[in-house]
Amino acid sequence: MNELVHPYHCFIRPTVTHTTFCPGCGDGTVAQSILRAIDGLGMDMDDFVFVSGIGCAAWIPSPFFNADVLHTTHGRPIAFAFGIKMGLPDKKVMVVSGDGDLVAIGGNHLIQNARRNIEMTVICVNNGIYGMTGGQAAPTTPMGVKTTTTPYGTFENFFEDISGLVIAAGASFVARWTTAHPRQLTNSIKKAIQKKGFAFIEVLSQCPVQFGRKMGTGNAVQMLEDYKKRSISIKEAKKLSPEELRDRIVVGEFVDLDKPEMVEEVTRMIRRASGEVQEVVDAGRG
Amino acid sequence: MDTLRIYDELCKGVEECGICIYVCKEEVFRPSETLNQKGYRPPVIVNEDLCTQCENCMIFCPDLAVVVSEKKRKKGSK
Amino acid sequence: MDEKRVHTGRYFMMGNVACAEGALAAGCEFAAGYPITPATEIANHLAEKLPRVGGAFFQMEDEISSIAAVIGASWAGKKAMTVTSGPGISLMLENIGFAIGVETPCVIVNVQRGAPTTGMPTIGIQGDMVQAKHGSHGDYEIIALCPSSPQEMFDHTVIAFNYAERYRTPVFLLSDAFVGHMREEVVIPEAEKIETVYRNIPEPGTDPLKVKGFLDEDVAPMPIFGKGFKAHVTSSCHDEYGKRNLIDISALDKFVRRLSNKILKHKEEITLVERDYEDAEIVLVSYGGVSRAAAAAASQARKRGIPVGTLRLITVWPFPGEEIEKMARKTKQVIVLENNLGQVYPYIKAEAAHFAEVSFLPPKLVGEIQDPEDILKKIEEVSK
């Protein structure tokens, strides 16, 4: 029998029978977008080490992906990934985690490693809420929203532009998409994997159970519909005023540039220090 | 070879998810009459002939529960 | 071991520098840390010397990321360490628990300083003794060594790496500002005389589904990354294959017990002590720099005709209770000496009090080890 087989099931750990996400959660769409990018590049799961933190999005690679996976403590996956990349510079290191993990508790590791421009791909799945613990306010929860820890509405300003933060910190590649853009997301992930530098992709992902219900934005389909309606490409967005951009989601690839990458710089430093290459003689010493 | 396949046991139901039905422009799916083992209601294929193999259902499905045969492969190019 | 890593010779060397030299000799390839007094000299020396042998020291954004990077590098197959002092350990504790939970070899050097809180950074106090054992949440066993001289900063760092690799666990080197900043003769032996250990890893090419990489009381081979083992490494409760299990309640008992037993089962090999209490009626029990004062006081007391001996704990964790009991059975009085307000004392007392009188001599926390004269006074007091 010539039965149709899902092309990405071969990337799933054999002991895993299904995704761990709630029905309609966008995280599964992100998972598939990653696998499609890897497959599209003709790469193998053994070319990668995946690192995740704590929260729903951390379960995208762990245990789902049939690869080396380090499921770390809350907020720290990028710091663990730093050590892995330094130890295995020839492997692709990919961090997949949520907005609470990477931007709240782990914010400084995100900033500092974007600054270092160490080669790794960081996929920040932004659902605007703490889903796993039952719908608490995140730094990405829009102001005024009632959550389980803000029953009278959040009273804090929120991160509207995580990508902007990472751009300012110095990453080589930064893109934002939503789960309504899985094809574009896959294309950006392909570029991110190949980037010599810190590559950051923010994906807005629907959480129908904790976010949709609380915000009144509805179920998975309604949330996807909302992402589609509010999204605007970076090119189009440039033509609009900040007023006109209120409540819009600017999507696209914001930054794609070449600059010194840390692993390469470290390798160069080691070559100099170990005497493998001669130190450049200071001209002033003549 | 079939154009489409639904992995019933992986599906988390059209009531709470239903993304496949939403992203299909050709109304290929409708909710099943029966539930899967986990108690979710998967979609069933009702209009396979209308399928344009755009792959939306496959690419959007958060549970990797739908597969569409590759257009090229059908033409025998691969 | 690589000759470039071992700087054989006799030196007049600072304890912290000797520690860095020990790390080089042990095969350390990756070090990460954050500047902190009084541990900085170790970081500085590693930053200079590691690149010459193909490694590197990385200054991270904080101590949390330092230990995280060390654990990551260890899973990448590298021998890795971090160096810090008490405030840094306080920040690292969650990830130290992680390293224990997923059985990650690494060395953590704590050059202890005046505490609590910011305290007095240049003052040597043995204030973090119990933190090393109980600081992270949950039940676990840890290995901790207490050097008392620059020479031992070298020797014990090598042992710490070997224990870490052999038992797949974080190993603490609990030094303090006193020993870390002390300058003394350090002899670095020839490379071939230094034993170094590297972790067991599964046979290359083993079917990933058959790799039992965790929870073996006899230490499972480590399915390090990049070798095709497709390791799933999670600090959530897991089984021998690394598979997360949060459903079966009995899984937690196995998880906790096997991790602990992995250390306890090998306690005899891990335990290092120095015994000098033959025929002694009074035994001074100490560790680290304080044991120097204990040895001086015991020697003077014997000259005065009081039969005083010493027991020095090099391995403080796992706690060598059997050694304490063995000693207590042979003596009448036990005096515990530590440079803190009595941290290991309750553990010693619990083992010894059934057989001997146990007392504690509280020191003045002034960044000096006890004056042997004060210890002599205590000896004379209990010998009456």
XYZ file of C-alpha atoms in Angstrom:
748
model
C 0.000 0.000 0.000
C 1.332 3.393 -0.951
C 0.027 5.331 2.020
C 0.634 9.032 2.329
C 3.079 9.772 5.165
C 3.603 13.111 6.870
C 7.016 14.350 5.728
C 7.998 15.647 9.183
C 6.929 12.745 11.371
C 10.404 11.312 10.868
C 11.786 14.305 12.834
C 9.709 13.456 15.899
C 11.181 11.465 18.770
C 9.889 7.893 18.393
C 8.790 7.719 22.031
C 6.568 10.796 21.627
C 3.041 10.126 20.437
C 1.591 13.647 20.134
C 2.269 17.313 20.823
C 1.732 18.456 24.394
C -0.139 21.638 23.453
C -3.753 22.587 24.063
C -6.122 22.282 21.082
C -5.583 25.146 18.664
C -2.311 26.337 20.244
C -0.039 28.035 17.749
C 3.092 26.427 19.189
C 2.543 23.298 17.110
C 2.454 25.413 13.967
C 5.789 26.940 15.003
C 7.183 23.438 15.619
C 6.250 22.383 12.121
C 7.638 25.613 10.639
C 11.009 24.826 12.230
C 11.012 21.249 10.949
C 10.067 22.436 7.468
C 12.980 24.874 7.492
C 15.425 22.143 8.530
C 14.056 19.792 5.886
C 14.082 22.568 3.301
C 17.759 23.223 3.929
C 18.454 19.517 3.494
C 19.818 19.331 7.010
C 19.654 16.516 9.521
C 18.438 16.675 13.113
C 21.931 15.577 14.150
C 23.230 18.906 12.817
C 21.386 20.612 15.650
C 21.292 20.976 19.398
C 17.999 22.392 20.652
C 17.744 24.273 23.918
C 14.587 25.387 25.644
C 13.602 26.957 28.939
C 10.377 26.704 30.904
C 6.900 27.385 29.597
C 4.634 26.025 26.879
C 6.903 27.012 23.986
C 9.822 25.171 25.582
C 7.935 21.971 24.802
C 8.270 22.606 21.070
C 11.641 20.816 20.874
C 11.443 18.955 24.189
C 10.899 16.055 23.896
C 9.183 16.447 20.506
C 12.247 16.810 18.261
C 14.340 13.697 17.677
C 17.656 15.418 18.331
C 19.959 16.449 21.164
C 17.713 18.583 23.362
C 18.569 20.386 26.593
C 15.475 21.465 28.492
C 16.835 24.005 30.956
C 15.732 26.172 33.861
C 13.367 29.115 33.518
C 14.806 32.026 31.578
C 18.271 30.583 31.023
C 18.228 28.629 27.749
C 20.337 31.186 25.875
C 23.004 31.029 28.586
C 23.118 27.217 28.379
C 23.158 27.503 24.580
C 26.211 29.780 24.848
C 28.212 26.978 26.466
C 26.954 24.382 23.990
C 27.858 26.543 20.985
C 31.323 27.223 22.356
C 31.817 23.506 22.936
C 30.364 22.434 19.585
C 31.013 25.328 17.199
C 30.202 23.199 14.146
C 26.684 22.387 15.320
C 23.665 24.598 14.842
C 22.287 25.635 18.198
C 18.642 26.643 18.321
C 16.824 28.055 21.327
C 13.046 27.795 21.322
C 11.186 29.367 24.221
C 8.444 31.755 25.163
C 8.183 35.489 25.802
C 8.006 35.030 29.572
C 11.115 32.862 29.524
C 13.249 34.908 27.131
C 12.066 38.444 27.787
C 10.955 38.519 31.434
C 13.088 36.255 33.629
C 15.725 35.729 30.932
C 15.778 39.222 29.464
C 19.406 39.989 30.173
C 20.692 36.785 28.575
C 18.787 37.740 25.420
C 20.223 41.257 25.404
C 23.802 40.252 26.223
C 24.004 37.446 23.679
C 22.472 39.596 20.958
C 25.215 42.092 21.832
C 27.882 39.376 21.649
C 26.425 38.327 18.306
C 27.150 34.697 19.024
C 25.905 32.389 16.279
C 22.638 30.797 17.338
C 19.002 30.874 16.345
C 16.579 32.069 18.987
C 12.888 31.592 18.347
C 10.782 33.542 20.787
C 7.223 32.308 20.753
C 5.205 35.265 21.961
C 1.703 34.445 23.163
C 1.404 37.480 25.436
C 0.636 35.465 28.562
C 1.957 32.853 31.016
C 0.028 29.897 29.655
C 1.474 26.935 31.527
C 0.906 28.389 34.987
C -2.636 29.415 34.199
C -2.811 32.794 32.524
C -0.735 35.292 34.467
C 0.305 38.656 33.054
C 3.545 38.696 31.050
C 5.673 41.711 30.090
C 4.013 41.259 26.704
C 0.417 41.325 27.972
C -1.281 44.473 26.673
C -2.068 47.106 29.287
C -5.391 46.837 31.021
C -5.950 43.137 30.405
C -7.400 41.141 33.280
C -5.300 38.089 34.041
C -5.153 35.769 37.035
C -2.524 37.978 38.705
C -4.048 41.243 37.511
C -7.746 40.759 38.262
C -8.346 44.525 37.934
C -6.414 44.768 34.689
C -2.656 45.099 34.129
C -1.273 48.449 35.182
C 2.136 48.163 33.548
C 3.364 49.320 30.192
C 4.230 46.320 28.086
C 6.774 45.177 25.525
C 5.189 45.922 22.181
C 8.395 45.442 20.254
C 10.665 42.658 21.495
C 12.303 42.562 18.086
C 13.193 46.237 18.464
C 14.917 45.426 21.739
C 17.010 42.705 20.122
C 17.865 44.934 17.150
C 19.067 47.637 19.544
C 21.174 45.045 21.385
C 23.010 44.233 18.161
C 21.718 40.973 16.656
C 22.634 40.182 13.038
C 19.241 38.893 12.022
C 15.835 39.845 13.417
C 12.402 38.963 12.067
C 8.837 38.895 13.329
C 5.967 36.794 12.057
C 2.760 35.356 13.431
C 1.349 31.858 13.249
C -0.818 33.187 10.425
C 2.425 33.368 8.369
C 3.907 29.858 8.613
C 5.439 29.964 5.128
C 7.173 33.278 5.707
C 8.205 32.053 9.130
C 9.868 28.991 7.634
C 11.758 31.134 5.148
C 13.046 33.366 7.914
C 14.036 30.353 10.033
C 16.056 29.041 7.080
C 17.904 32.344 6.874
C 18.361 32.452 10.643
C 19.900 28.963 10.702
C 22.384 29.963 8.014
C 23.217 33.321 9.599
C 26.710 33.793 11.006
C 25.538 35.611 14.079
C 22.751 35.968 16.588
C 19.501 35.365 14.730
C 16.265 36.186 16.499
C 12.762 35.439 15.336
C 9.729 36.562 17.263
C 6.580 34.609 16.464
C 3.229 35.768 17.748
C 1.416 32.564 18.573
C -2.194 32.160 19.630
C -2.989 30.864 23.089
C -6.700 30.281 22.795
C -7.021 28.779 26.262
C -5.323 31.349 28.505
C -5.109 34.448 26.324
C -8.093 34.106 24.002
C -10.568 33.533 26.768
C -9.259 36.343 28.972
C -8.867 38.913 26.230
C -12.131 37.905 24.627
C -10.242 37.472 21.372
C -11.879 34.098 20.941
C -10.757 30.699 19.815
C -7.762 29.655 17.722
C -9.409 30.499 14.411
C -10.571 33.915 15.574
C -7.121 34.693 16.896
C -5.488 33.695 13.614
C -8.011 35.865 11.816
C -7.063 38.733 14.135
C -3.317 38.234 13.457
C -4.011 38.294 9.731
C -6.054 41.489 9.963
C -3.612 43.356 12.164
C -0.423 42.304 10.426
C 1.322 44.754 8.148
C 4.608 44.265 6.354
C 7.583 46.336 7.388
C 7.606 47.885 3.926
C 4.007 49.047 4.216
C 4.453 50.063 7.826
C 7.186 52.513 6.887
C 4.590 54.552 5.034
C 2.349 54.889 8.067
C 2.466 57.161 11.103
C 2.813 55.780 14.633
C -0.845 56.674 15.134
C -1.868 54.608 12.154
C 0.292 51.735 13.343
C -1.390 51.480 16.726
C -2.621 47.916 17.303
C -0.984 46.747 14.113
C 1.584 43.929 14.068
C 4.562 44.845 11.923
C 5.888 41.675 10.339
C 8.867 40.875 8.182
C 12.633 40.699 8.325
C 13.884 43.827 10.081
C 17.610 43.247 10.174
C 19.947 41.043 8.143
C 23.497 42.268 8.376
C 27.054 41.020 8.615
C 29.164 41.928 11.615
C 31.831 40.205 13.734
C 30.501 36.944 15.176
C 31.651 35.806 18.597
C 32.611 32.155 17.986
C 34.822 33.237 15.094
C 36.346 35.983 17.198
C 37.071 33.506 20.001
C 38.679 31.084 17.551
C 40.857 33.923 16.266
C 41.831 34.926 19.805
C 42.767 31.319 20.662
C 44.930 31.070 17.537
C 46.775 34.217 18.546
C 47.142 33.212 22.177
C 48.348 29.694 21.402
C 50.960 31.048 19.014
C 49.371 29.342 16.017
C 49.327 32.706 14.259
C 51.618 35.636 14.929
C 50.195 38.546 16.815
C 49.943 41.640 14.634
C 52.870 43.800 15.676
C 51.834 47.105 17.114
C 52.982 49.786 14.631
C 53.832 52.149 17.463
C 56.389 49.742 18.904
C 58.856 50.251 16.000
C -2.076 7.510 -4.029
C -4.363 9.723 -1.996
C -4.088 13.488 -2.104
C -4.837 13.950 1.591
C -4.553 12.044 4.809
C -5.754 12.904 8.290
C -4.088 11.278 11.290
C -7.249 11.028 13.395
C -5.374 10.037 16.543
C -3.148 13.161 16.462
C -5.995 15.618 15.959
C -7.209 17.790 18.850
C -10.576 18.507 17.379
C -12.364 20.943 15.137
C -14.358 22.470 17.999
C -11.450 24.068 19.822
C -8.913 24.063 16.979
C -10.507 23.695 13.561
C -7.648 25.520 11.857
C -7.643 23.075 8.916
C -11.258 23.892 8.070
C -10.571 27.619 8.458
C -7.515 27.722 6.197
C -9.025 25.549 3.444
C -10.494 27.751 0.774
C -12.109 24.862 -1.046
C -14.176 23.378 1.792
C -12.492 20.019 1.506
C -13.156 19.154 5.182
C -16.096 18.970 7.507
C -16.304 17.859 11.147
C -16.493 14.121 11.639
C -19.620 12.501 13.056
C -17.460 10.519 15.472
C -14.806 11.313 18.064
C -11.261 9.970 18.141
C -9.854 7.912 21.030
C -8.975 11.033 23.022
C -12.484 12.396 22.650
C -11.654 15.030 20.050
C -13.672 15.456 16.846
C -11.315 15.306 13.861
C -12.210 16.578 10.410
C -13.180 14.230 7.601
C -12.378 14.706 3.936
C -15.550 15.303 1.978
C -14.384 16.978 -1.223
C -10.981 15.531 -2.022
C -11.492 16.376 -5.681
C -11.608 20.071 -4.852
C -8.213 19.984 -3.143
C -5.694 22.196 -4.927
C -2.841 20.828 -2.807
C -2.079 24.327 -1.510
C -0.878 22.588 1.687
C -2.445 25.188 3.978
C -4.124 22.538 6.135
C -0.863 20.656 6.522
C 1.328 23.684 7.196
C -1.037 25.296 9.699
C -2.037 22.127 11.569
C -0.474 22.481 15.061
C -0.515 18.742 15.590
C 1.041 17.553 12.330
C -2.181 15.623 11.808
C -2.805 16.431 8.139
C -0.637 15.569 5.182
C -1.091 16.620 1.567
C 0.663 14.854 -1.235
C 3.255 16.952 -2.942
C 2.134 18.470 -6.228
C 5.395 17.735 -7.956
C 5.467 14.190 -6.743
C 1.966 13.633 -8.164
C 3.191 14.785 -11.549
C 5.976 12.285 -11.264
C 8.786 14.809 -11.291
C 10.324 13.534 -8.079
C 48.019 14.970 30.276
C 49.250 17.510 27.787
C 52.615 18.948 28.788
C 51.580 22.435 27.697
C 48.887 22.271 30.345
C 51.153 21.176 33.171
C 53.708 23.747 34.253
C 55.953 21.392 36.179
C 58.154 23.049 38.769
C 58.458 24.571 42.235
C 56.782 27.914 42.686
C 55.978 30.533 45.276
C 52.355 30.808 44.273
C 49.048 32.286 45.351
C 46.325 29.760 46.189
C 43.974 31.113 43.564
C 46.649 30.887 40.880
C 47.429 27.326 41.988
C 43.738 26.509 41.561
C 43.829 27.788 37.961
C 47.018 25.780 37.337
C 45.266 22.715 38.744
C 42.343 23.257 36.383
C 44.741 23.433 33.425
C 46.504 20.270 34.540
C 43.169 18.485 35.014
C 42.204 19.225 31.416
C 39.738 22.081 31.876
C 38.729 23.425 28.458
C 35.937 25.819 29.299
C 35.545 28.249 32.159
C 32.925 30.894 32.731
C 32.449 33.320 35.564
C 31.693 36.813 36.696
C 34.197 39.041 38.499
C 33.995 38.725 42.261
C 36.389 39.222 45.140
C 38.170 37.114 46.397
C 38.000 34.650 43.468
C 39.023 36.938 40.620
C 42.641 35.804 40.380
C 41.475 32.346 39.292
C 39.415 33.857 36.470
C 42.249 36.187 35.454
C 44.753 33.357 35.323
C 42.412 31.070 33.388
C 41.641 33.878 30.927
C 45.346 34.145 30.215
C 46.290 30.471 30.175
C 43.284 28.593 28.778
C 43.506 30.054 25.226
C 47.107 28.844 25.024
C 45.825 25.279 25.208
C 42.809 25.805 22.961
C 40.270 26.635 25.654
C 38.845 29.896 26.892
C 37.474 31.739 29.883
C 34.268 33.665 29.304
C 33.091 36.548 31.394
C 29.335 36.199 31.435
C 26.612 38.694 32.303
C 26.113 37.187 35.759
C 26.724 34.044 37.801
C 23.460 32.456 36.684
C 24.600 32.460 33.070
C 28.124 31.426 34.123
C 26.997 28.116 35.590
C 24.459 27.690 32.766
C 27.212 28.073 30.162
C 29.418 25.653 32.108
C 26.650 23.044 32.100
C 26.065 23.646 28.384
C 29.779 23.236 27.633
C 29.895 20.055 29.713
C 27.055 18.584 27.656
C 29.040 19.606 24.596
C 31.722 17.258 25.936
C 34.067 19.781 27.525
C 35.593 19.691 30.974
C 34.200 22.857 32.483
C 34.379 24.974 35.615
C 33.210 28.194 37.179
C 34.820 30.266 39.909
C 33.048 32.584 42.286
C 32.382 33.489 45.920
C 29.312 33.200 48.146
C 27.114 35.826 46.471
C 27.764 34.164 43.136
C 26.910 30.721 44.505
C 23.648 32.144 45.842
C 22.759 33.118 42.278
C 23.901 29.800 40.829
C 21.999 27.505 43.137
C 19.023 26.781 40.897
C 21.265 25.739 38.035
C 23.543 23.748 40.348
C 20.420 21.722 41.158
C 19.893 21.387 37.420
C 23.420 20.066 36.970
C 22.806 17.501 39.714
C 19.452 16.508 38.217
C 20.796 15.852 34.734
C 24.136 14.528 36.032
C 26.516 17.080 34.580
C 30.212 16.963 35.430
C 31.539 20.401 36.371
C 33.694 22.050 38.999
C 32.480 24.975 41.076
C 35.117 26.873 43.026
C 33.799 28.945 45.910
C 36.439 31.181 47.441
C 34.364 31.996 50.493
C 34.284 35.492 51.912
C 32.798 37.428 54.815
C 29.053 36.939 54.674
C 26.001 37.005 54.870
C 24.977 39.254 51.982
C 27.674 41.524 50.563
C 29.510 41.142 53.857
C 33.231 41.753 53.766
C 34.644 40.556 50.453
C 38.331 40.363 51.373
C 37.799 38.428 54.591
C 38.033 34.641 54.534
C 35.173 32.897 56.310
C 33.959 29.308 55.919
C 30.437 30.615 55.721
C 28.974 28.664 52.819
C 29.625 25.121 54.001
C 26.014 24.031 54.358
C 24.880 26.095 51.372
C 26.914 23.774 49.168
C 24.991 20.782 50.505
C 21.509 22.214 50.972
C 21.405 25.453 48.973
C 19.499 24.228 45.957
C 15.958 22.966 46.458
C 15.186 19.323 47.101
C 17.153 16.334 48.355
C 20.517 15.745 46.766
C 24.070 14.733 47.469
C 27.056 16.810 46.448
C 30.817 16.444 46.607
C 32.810 19.207 48.294
C 36.536 19.399 48.986
C 38.236 21.807 51.380
C 41.835 22.767 50.573
C 44.013 24.228 53.301
C 46.996 25.511 51.319
C 48.021 26.781 47.875
C 49.458 23.309 47.171
C 46.073 21.796 47.887
C 44.353 24.436 45.757
C 46.294 22.788 42.928
C 45.901 19.161 44.052
C 42.262 19.369 45.040
C 41.246 21.125 41.816
C 42.632 18.135 39.912
C 40.755 15.762 42.228
C 37.583 17.853 41.875
C 37.692 17.481 38.081
C 38.321 13.761 38.366
C 35.429 13.269 40.791
C 33.140 15.407 38.619
C 33.945 13.344 35.539
C 33.863 9.973 37.309
C 30.585 10.502 39.146
C 28.934 12.884 36.638
C 28.183 15.533 39.205
C 29.077 19.103 40.130
C 31.974 19.146 42.586
C 32.602 22.060 44.921
C 36.022 23.300 45.870
C 35.268 25.164 49.094
C 38.212 27.443 49.603
C 38.155 30.847 51.256
C 39.877 34.212 50.926
C 42.439 33.063 53.462
C 43.608 30.045 51.470
C 42.874 31.628 48.082
C 45.097 34.628 48.737
C 47.758 32.732 50.698
C 51.165 32.511 48.997
C 53.254 29.448 49.649
C 55.378 26.854 47.942
C 53.490 24.927 45.278
C 55.035 21.943 43.548
C 53.504 21.052 40.203
C 54.503 17.496 39.331
C 55.365 16.133 35.882
C 52.431 15.729 33.546
C 52.549 11.928 33.573
C 52.273 11.871 37.347
C 48.930 13.668 37.289
C 45.985 11.316 36.964
C 43.126 12.716 34.921
C 39.716 11.190 34.301
C 37.196 11.729 31.498
C 33.562 10.704 31.768
C 32.293 7.481 30.217
C 30.188 8.023 27.133
C 27.991 5.486 25.326
C 29.532 3.382 22.567
C 29.450 5.543 19.407
C 26.743 4.367 17.053
C 24.516 2.958 19.803
C 20.836 3.093 18.859
C 19.631 6.284 20.592
C 16.573 4.428 21.848
C 18.845 2.044 23.730
C 21.086 4.609 25.412
C 20.474 4.430 29.155
C 22.133 7.706 29.971
C 20.697 8.543 33.391
C 19.944 7.415 36.917
C 22.403 4.584 37.292
C 23.809 4.322 40.807
C 27.013 3.107 39.199
C 27.074 6.221 36.966
C 25.460 5.983 33.541
C 27.525 6.805 30.451
C 26.874 10.419 29.477
C 25.125 10.821 26.105
C 26.958 14.061 25.324
C 25.690 16.236 22.481
C 26.918 16.142 18.932
C 27.497 12.377 18.790
C 24.129 11.309 17.397
C 22.742 10.030 20.699
C 19.677 12.278 20.293
C 19.768 12.831 24.027
C 16.716 14.293 25.660
C 18.088 16.044 28.705
C 15.464 17.381 31.057
C 15.702 18.231 34.728
C 12.059 17.299 35.144
C 11.639 13.912 36.768
C 12.819 11.381 34.196
C 13.733 7.737 33.746
C 17.000 5.986 32.811
C 16.495 6.924 29.178
C 16.004 10.583 30.050
C 12.321 10.390 29.263
C 10.291 12.859 31.276
C 7.805 11.220 33.610
C 5.476 13.504 35.518
C 2.597 11.055 35.697
C 3.842 8.033 37.604
C 4.375 9.057 41.230
C 6.882 6.279 41.887
C 9.145 7.857 39.255
C 10.035 10.725 41.591
C 11.232 8.428 44.350
C 13.487 6.605 41.896
C 14.744 9.909 40.473
C 15.678 11.412 43.843
C 16.988 8.235 45.436
C 19.159 7.072 42.557
C 20.760 10.494 42.159
C 21.623 10.525 45.849
C 22.708 6.907 45.951
C 25.047 7.472 43.022
C 27.168 9.570 45.387
C 26.504 7.690 48.624
C 27.341 4.329 47.074
C 30.820 5.629 46.278
C 31.302 7.571 49.488
C 34.259 5.476 50.590
C 36.217 6.242 47.413
C 35.207 9.905 47.562
C 36.017 10.475 51.234
C 39.415 11.988 51.895
C 40.470 12.678 55.496
C 43.693 13.117 57.400
C 43.772 11.164 60.663
C 46.312 11.849 63.356
C 44.606 10.791 66.578
C 46.325 7.592 67.685
C 45.963 7.374 71.496
C 44.554 10.894 71.675
C 42.079 11.722 74.408
C 41.137 14.970 72.751
C 40.630 15.235 68.976
C 40.401 18.505 67.085
C 38.118 18.138 64.072
C 38.491 20.779 61.371
C 38.715 21.390 57.643
C 40.244 23.924 55.247
C 42.592 26.623 56.478
C 41.524 26.105 60.103
C 43.204 22.688 60.140
C 46.558 24.498 60.036
C 45.766 26.091 63.402
C 44.423 22.769 64.678
C 47.678 21.002 63.774
C 49.759 23.731 65.459
C 47.650 23.645 68.628
C 47.715 19.835 68.804
C 51.468 19.781 68.476
C 51.912 22.365 71.252
C 49.448 20.556 73.495
C 51.337 17.291 73.086
C 54.517 19.114 74.049
C 52.680 20.122 77.225
C 51.787 16.478 77.782
C 48.135 16.600 76.753
C 47.309 13.742 74.328
C 45.652 15.735 71.546
C 45.073 14.459 68.021
C 43.500 15.817 64.862
C 41.023 14.706 62.274
C 40.910 16.818 59.172
C 38.053 16.528 56.697
C 39.145 17.085 53.122
C 35.857 15.776 51.772
C 33.178 17.557 53.747
C 30.316 16.413 51.493
C 29.177 13.648 51.291
C 29.535 13.989 55.033
C 32.043 11.391 56.288
C 29.952 10.365 59.291
C 31.628 6.953 59.507
C 35.021 8.619 59.918
C 33.658 10.812 62.696
C 32.178 7.810 64.496
C 35.369 5.797 64.125
C 37.339 8.667 65.643
C 34.828 9.362 68.431
C 34.895 5.721 69.554
C 38.613 6.067 70.270
C 38.644 9.320 72.170
C 37.016 11.160 75.030
C 36.737 14.741 73.885
C 36.029 16.176 70.448
C 36.581 19.859 69.748
C 35.148 21.151 66.488
C 36.974 24.043 64.860
C 35.514 25.962 61.948
C 35.825 29.527 60.757
C 32.101 30.210 61.112
C 29.523 30.104 63.881
C 29.206 26.330 63.755
C 27.971 25.061 60.412
C 29.338 21.523 60.180
C 29.414 21.199 63.996
C 25.853 19.786 64.277
C 26.716 17.084 61.736
C 29.875 16.140 63.624
C 28.084 16.207 66.949
C 25.316 13.951 65.660
C 27.875 11.265 64.789
C 30.250 11.698 67.728
C 28.142 12.641 70.742
C 27.176 9.059 71.556
C 30.820 8.171 72.181
C 32.572 11.367 73.265
C 32.001 14.841 74.638
C 31.674 17.224 71.698
C 32.210 20.955 71.929
C 32.672 23.832 69.533
C 35.118 26.702 69.738
C 33.456 29.716 68.134
C 36.077 31.822 66.379
C 36.162 35.560 66.006
C 35.131 36.230 62.418
C 38.058 38.496 61.674
C 39.456 36.932 58.536
C 42.134 35.013 60.328
C 42.224 31.383 61.246
C 42.020 30.633 64.948
C 44.959 31.576 67.070
C 46.490 28.265 68.235
C 46.738 29.889 71.680
C 42.933 30.161 71.849
C 42.632 26.534 70.813
C 45.159 25.561 73.487
C 43.075 27.361 76.101
C 40.033 25.384 74.962
C 42.046 22.161 75.093
C 43.168 22.903 78.641
C 39.606 23.759 79.610
C 38.150 20.464 78.392
C 41.083 18.382 79.659
C 40.470 19.445 83.270
